[in-house]
């Protein structure tokens, strides 16, 4: 006798979130499993200045960054955050290795802008090492193919790094 079951499966879908890594000016990028990807990301410079397309809006944080060790097939991403002297987040956004990469001696670097409410309070731009480039569907969004480990939520204004 052969018993055939069809329809639903008995496995459950579970979502978990990776723990946020320690922010720094230079970080080793890690996957959602906490393993190093062999890529480093670094803030190489930053300054306060008006954005050339909207100078009337005042100063923004103009920062330069580099990814070392990324190849053309991977595109790791990390959150870049402007912080005050207490390392409280004033603003963040995600930057991708495809925006800038090269060996340490290579002067090429990507740049981006952060709009923050009080730019005069910015003392540093930090990177968070968790790879943000791929966040699989959640169980809620797709019970069949979703679930698994997700990167941590990006920091919000007021979070301490």
PDB file of C-alpha atoms in Angstrom:
ATOM      1  CA  UNK A   1       0.000   0.000   0.000  1.00  0.00           C
ATOM      2  CA  UNK A   2       1.297   3.453  -0.912  1.00  0.00           C
ATOM      3  CA  UNK A   3       0.117   6.467   0.987  1.00  0.00           C
ATOM      4  CA  UNK A   4       0.267   9.766  -0.869  1.00  0.00           C
ATOM      5  CA  UNK A   5      -0.175  13.070   0.907  1.00  0.00           C
ATOM      6  CA  UNK A   6      -0.934  16.192  -1.005  1.00  0.00           C
ATOM      7  CA  UNK A   7      -1.675  19.760  -0.114  1.00  0.00           C
ATOM      8  CA  UNK A   8      -0.045  21.443   2.851  1.00  0.00           C
ATOM      9  CA  UNK A   9       3.273  20.592   4.341  1.00  0.00           C
ATOM     10  CA  UNK A  10       3.953  20.379   8.039  1.00  0.00           C
ATOM     11  CA  UNK A  11       6.974  22.729   8.189  1.00  0.00           C
ATOM     12  CA  UNK A  12       6.583  26.166   9.670  1.00  0.00           C
ATOM     13  CA  UNK A  13       7.862  29.462   8.397  1.00  0.00           C
ATOM     14  CA  UNK A  14       9.973  31.434  10.861  1.00  0.00           C
ATOM     15  CA  UNK A  15      11.592  34.842  10.625  1.00  0.00           C
ATOM     16  CA  UNK A  16      14.660  35.794  12.627  1.00  0.00           C
ATOM     17  CA  UNK A  17      16.669  38.992  12.628  1.00  0.00           C
ATOM     18  CA  UNK A  18      20.452  39.214  12.784  1.00  0.00           C
ATOM     19  CA  UNK A  19      22.008  41.167  15.610  1.00  0.00           C
ATOM     20  CA  UNK A  20      23.347  44.591  14.639  1.00  0.00           C
ATOM     21  CA  UNK A  21      27.137  44.696  14.537  1.00  0.00           C
ATOM     22  CA  UNK A  22      29.398  47.332  16.060  1.00  0.00           C
ATOM     23  CA  UNK A  23      29.516  50.514  13.976  1.00  0.00           C
ATOM     24  CA  UNK A  24      32.855  51.998  12.968  1.00  0.00           C
ATOM     25  CA  UNK A  25      34.645  54.153  10.415  1.00  0.00           C
ATOM     26  CA  UNK A  26      36.090  50.957   8.897  1.00  0.00           C
ATOM     27  CA  UNK A  27      34.154  47.689   9.191  1.00  0.00           C
ATOM     28  CA  UNK A  28      34.327  44.133   7.907  1.00  0.00           C
ATOM     29  CA  UNK A  29      31.008  43.414   6.189  1.00  0.00           C
ATOM     30  CA  UNK A  30      29.150  40.397   7.597  1.00  0.00           C
ATOM     31  CA  UNK A  31      26.253  38.379   6.210  1.00  0.00           C
ATOM     32  CA  UNK A  32      23.047  37.637   8.081  1.00  0.00           C
ATOM     33  CA  UNK A  33      24.723  34.507   9.464  1.00  0.00           C
ATOM     34  CA  UNK A  34      27.385  36.687  11.116  1.00  0.00           C
ATOM     35  CA  UNK A  35      30.152  35.361   8.866  1.00  0.00           C
ATOM     36  CA  UNK A  36      32.639  37.782   7.294  1.00  0.00           C
ATOM     37  CA  UNK A  37      32.123  38.332   3.564  1.00  0.00           C
ATOM     38  CA  UNK A  38      35.781  39.242   2.948  1.00  0.00           C
ATOM     39  CA  UNK A  39      34.785  42.829   2.171  1.00  0.00           C
ATOM     40  CA  UNK A  40      35.664  45.945   4.132  1.00  0.00           C
ATOM     41  CA  UNK A  41      33.802  49.236   3.972  1.00  0.00           C
ATOM     42  CA  UNK A  42      35.353  52.503   5.081  1.00  0.00           C
ATOM     43  CA  UNK A  43      34.374  56.150   5.412  1.00  0.00           C
ATOM     44  CA  UNK A  44      37.402  57.913   3.953  1.00  0.00           C
ATOM     45  CA  UNK A  45      36.231  61.502   4.477  1.00  0.00           C
ATOM     46  CA  UNK A  46      33.202  63.642   5.259  1.00  0.00           C
ATOM     47  CA  UNK A  47      32.338  67.330   5.511  1.00  0.00           C
ATOM     48  CA  UNK A  48      29.391  69.650   5.976  1.00  0.00           C
ATOM     49  CA  UNK A  49      28.461  71.629   2.890  1.00  0.00           C
ATOM     50  CA  UNK A  50      25.403  72.620   0.861  1.00  0.00           C
ATOM     51  CA  UNK A  51      24.260  70.086  -1.719  1.00  0.00           C
ATOM     52  CA  UNK A  52      24.947  71.612  -5.175  1.00  0.00           C
ATOM     53  CA  UNK A  53      21.418  70.850  -6.406  1.00  0.00           C
ATOM     54  CA  UNK A  54      19.647  72.368  -3.395  1.00  0.00           C
ATOM     55  CA  UNK A  55      22.058  74.880  -1.799  1.00  0.00           C
ATOM     56  CA  UNK A  56      19.176  76.836  -0.269  1.00  0.00           C
ATOM     57  CA  UNK A  57      18.470  73.905   2.076  1.00  0.00           C
ATOM     58  CA  UNK A  58      21.708  74.524   3.971  1.00  0.00           C
ATOM     59  CA  UNK A  59      24.458  72.144   4.981  1.00  0.00           C
ATOM     60  CA  UNK A  60      24.257  68.402   4.530  1.00  0.00           C
ATOM     61  CA  UNK A  61      26.722  65.680   5.400  1.00  0.00           C
ATOM     62  CA  UNK A  62      28.773  64.907   2.273  1.00  0.00           C
ATOM     63  CA  UNK A  63      30.681  61.674   2.871  1.00  0.00           C
ATOM     64  CA  UNK A  64      33.099  59.569   0.836  1.00  0.00           C
ATOM     65  CA  UNK A  65      33.394  55.818   1.234  1.00  0.00           C
ATOM     66  CA  UNK A  66      35.172  52.807  -0.238  1.00  0.00           C
ATOM     67  CA  UNK A  67      34.530  49.064  -0.341  1.00  0.00           C
ATOM     68  CA  UNK A  68      37.556  46.770  -0.624  1.00  0.00           C
ATOM     69  CA  UNK A  69      37.264  43.113  -1.585  1.00  0.00           C
ATOM     70  CA  UNK A  70      33.889  43.292  -3.358  1.00  0.00           C
ATOM     71  CA  UNK A  71      33.713  41.856  -6.838  1.00  0.00           C
ATOM     72  CA  UNK A  72      31.463  42.601  -9.781  1.00  0.00           C
ATOM     73  CA  UNK A  73      29.125  39.727  -8.907  1.00  0.00           C
ATOM     74  CA  UNK A  74      28.394  40.688  -5.314  1.00  0.00           C
ATOM     75  CA  UNK A  75      27.029  44.019  -4.224  1.00  0.00           C
ATOM     76  CA  UNK A  76      27.178  44.155  -0.428  1.00  0.00           C
ATOM     77  CA  UNK A  77      25.647  47.182   1.238  1.00  0.00           C
ATOM     78  CA  UNK A  78      25.955  48.768   4.663  1.00  0.00           C
ATOM     79  CA  UNK A  79      24.164  51.540   6.498  1.00  0.00           C
ATOM     80  CA  UNK A  80      26.079  54.814   6.793  1.00  0.00           C
ATOM     81  CA  UNK A  81      25.030  56.977   9.735  1.00  0.00           C
ATOM     82  CA  UNK A  82      25.888  60.492  10.865  1.00  0.00           C
ATOM     83  CA  UNK A  83      26.205  60.555  14.653  1.00  0.00           C
ATOM     84  CA  UNK A  84      26.758  63.125  17.391  1.00  0.00           C
ATOM     85  CA  UNK A  85      29.380  63.025  20.162  1.00  0.00           C
ATOM     86  CA  UNK A  86      27.298  60.470  22.096  1.00  0.00           C
ATOM     87  CA  UNK A  87      27.041  58.258  18.951  1.00  0.00           C
ATOM     88  CA  UNK A  88      23.333  59.046  18.669  1.00  0.00           C
ATOM     89  CA  UNK A  89      22.059  58.663  15.111  1.00  0.00           C
ATOM     90  CA  UNK A  90      21.176  61.894  13.339  1.00  0.00           C
ATOM     91  CA  UNK A  91      20.503  60.244   9.965  1.00  0.00           C
ATOM     92  CA  UNK A  92      21.296  57.054   8.001  1.00  0.00           C
ATOM     93  CA  UNK A  93      21.101  55.580   4.548  1.00  0.00           C
ATOM     94  CA  UNK A  94      22.312  52.450   2.790  1.00  0.00           C
ATOM     95  CA  UNK A  95      25.343  52.566   0.475  1.00  0.00           C
ATOM     96  CA  UNK A  96      26.321  49.782  -1.955  1.00  0.00           C
ATOM     97  CA  UNK A  97      29.721  48.500  -3.008  1.00  0.00           C
ATOM     98  CA  UNK A  98      28.804  49.105  -6.651  1.00  0.00           C
ATOM     99  CA  UNK A  99      28.909  52.815  -5.835  1.00  0.00           C
ATOM    100  CA  UNK A 100      32.633  52.626  -5.011  1.00  0.00           C
ATOM    101  CA  UNK A 101      35.284  49.975  -4.619  1.00  0.00           C
ATOM    102  CA  UNK A 102      38.982  49.366  -5.115  1.00  0.00           C
ATOM    103  CA  UNK A 103      42.181  48.535  -3.272  1.00  0.00           C
ATOM    104  CA  UNK A 104      43.143  50.692  -0.307  1.00  0.00           C
ATOM    105  CA  UNK A 105      45.728  52.624  -2.316  1.00  0.00           C
ATOM    106  CA  UNK A 106      43.150  53.428  -4.985  1.00  0.00           C
ATOM    107  CA  UNK A 107      41.849  56.979  -4.518  1.00  0.00           C
ATOM    108  CA  UNK A 108      38.473  56.119  -6.082  1.00  0.00           C
ATOM    109  CA  UNK A 109      35.686  56.417  -3.586  1.00  0.00           C
ATOM    110  CA  UNK A 110      31.956  56.766  -3.786  1.00  0.00           C
ATOM    111  CA  UNK A 111      30.204  59.694  -2.239  1.00  0.00           C
ATOM    112  CA  UNK A 112      26.731  60.390  -0.976  1.00  0.00           C
ATOM    113  CA  UNK A 113      24.808  62.922   1.067  1.00  0.00           C
ATOM    114  CA  UNK A 114      22.921  62.703   4.345  1.00  0.00           C
ATOM    115  CA  UNK A 115      20.322  65.332   5.219  1.00  0.00           C
ATOM    116  CA  UNK A 116      20.175  65.745   8.987  1.00  0.00           C
ATOM    117  CA  UNK A 117      18.120  68.126  11.082  1.00  0.00           C
ATOM    118  CA  UNK A 118      21.079  69.624  12.990  1.00  0.00           C
ATOM    119  CA  UNK A 119      24.200  69.170  10.849  1.00  0.00           C
ATOM    120  CA  UNK A 120      26.342  71.151  13.299  1.00  0.00           C
ATOM    121  CA  UNK A 121      25.947  68.249  15.783  1.00  0.00           C
ATOM    122  CA  UNK A 122      27.584  65.689  13.469  1.00  0.00           C
ATOM    123  CA  UNK A 123      30.991  64.568  14.742  1.00  0.00           C
ATOM    124  CA  UNK A 124      31.427  61.364  12.751  1.00  0.00           C
ATOM    125  CA  UNK A 125      30.013  59.193   9.969  1.00  0.00           C
ATOM    126  CA  UNK A 126      29.960  55.504  10.902  1.00  0.00           C
ATOM    127  CA  UNK A 127      29.222  52.334   8.971  1.00  0.00           C
ATOM    128  CA  UNK A 128      27.291  49.370  10.357  1.00  0.00           C
ATOM    129  CA  UNK A 129      28.874  46.077   9.217  1.00  0.00           C
ATOM    130  CA  UNK A 130      25.663  44.117   8.516  1.00  0.00           C
ATOM    131  CA  UNK A 131      25.078  43.415   4.826  1.00  0.00           C
ATOM    132  CA  UNK A 132      21.808  45.061   3.799  1.00  0.00           C
ATOM    133  CA  UNK A 133      21.943  44.012   0.137  1.00  0.00           C
ATOM    134  CA  UNK A 134      19.520  41.105   0.321  1.00  0.00           C
ATOM    135  CA  UNK A 135      16.557  40.811   2.611  1.00  0.00           C
ATOM    136  CA  UNK A 136      14.520  37.722   1.755  1.00  0.00           C
ATOM    137  CA  UNK A 137      10.717  37.848   1.916  1.00  0.00           C
ATOM    138  CA  UNK A 138       9.178  37.533   5.357  1.00  0.00           C
ATOM    139  CA  UNK A 139       6.794  34.757   6.362  1.00  0.00           C
ATOM    140  CA  UNK A 140       4.033  37.341   6.448  1.00  0.00           C
ATOM    141  CA  UNK A 141       4.777  38.393   2.858  1.00  0.00           C
ATOM    142  CA  UNK A 142       5.305  34.860   1.504  1.00  0.00           C
ATOM    143  CA  UNK A 143       4.573  31.919   3.811  1.00  0.00           C
ATOM    144  CA  UNK A 144       5.849  29.447   1.242  1.00  0.00           C
ATOM    145  CA  UNK A 145       9.188  30.973   0.208  1.00  0.00           C
ATOM    146  CA  UNK A 146       9.755  33.530   2.947  1.00  0.00           C
ATOM    147  CA  UNK A 147      11.348  33.229   6.340  1.00  0.00           C
ATOM    148  CA  UNK A 148      14.881  32.762   7.516  1.00  0.00           C
ATOM    149  CA  UNK A 149      17.460  35.217   8.760  1.00  0.00           C
ATOM    150  CA  UNK A 150      16.980  38.897   7.911  1.00  0.00           C
ATOM    151  CA  UNK A 151      19.433  41.773   8.357  1.00  0.00           C
ATOM    152  CA  UNK A 152      18.806  44.040  11.348  1.00  0.00           C
ATOM    153  CA  UNK A 153      16.561  47.060  10.898  1.00  0.00           C
ATOM    154  CA  UNK A 154      18.393  50.197   9.836  1.00  0.00           C
ATOM    155  CA  UNK A 155      18.955  52.564  12.752  1.00  0.00           C
ATOM    156  CA  UNK A 156      16.465  55.366  13.334  1.00  0.00           C
ATOM    157  CA  UNK A 157      17.121  58.900  14.474  1.00  0.00           C
ATOM    158  CA  UNK A 158      17.846  58.803  18.184  1.00  0.00           C
ATOM    159  CA  UNK A 159      19.262  55.266  18.262  1.00  0.00           C
ATOM    160  CA  UNK A 160      22.687  54.934  19.876  1.00  0.00           C
ATOM    161  CA  UNK A 161      25.382  53.076  17.970  1.00  0.00           C
TER     162      UNK A 161
END
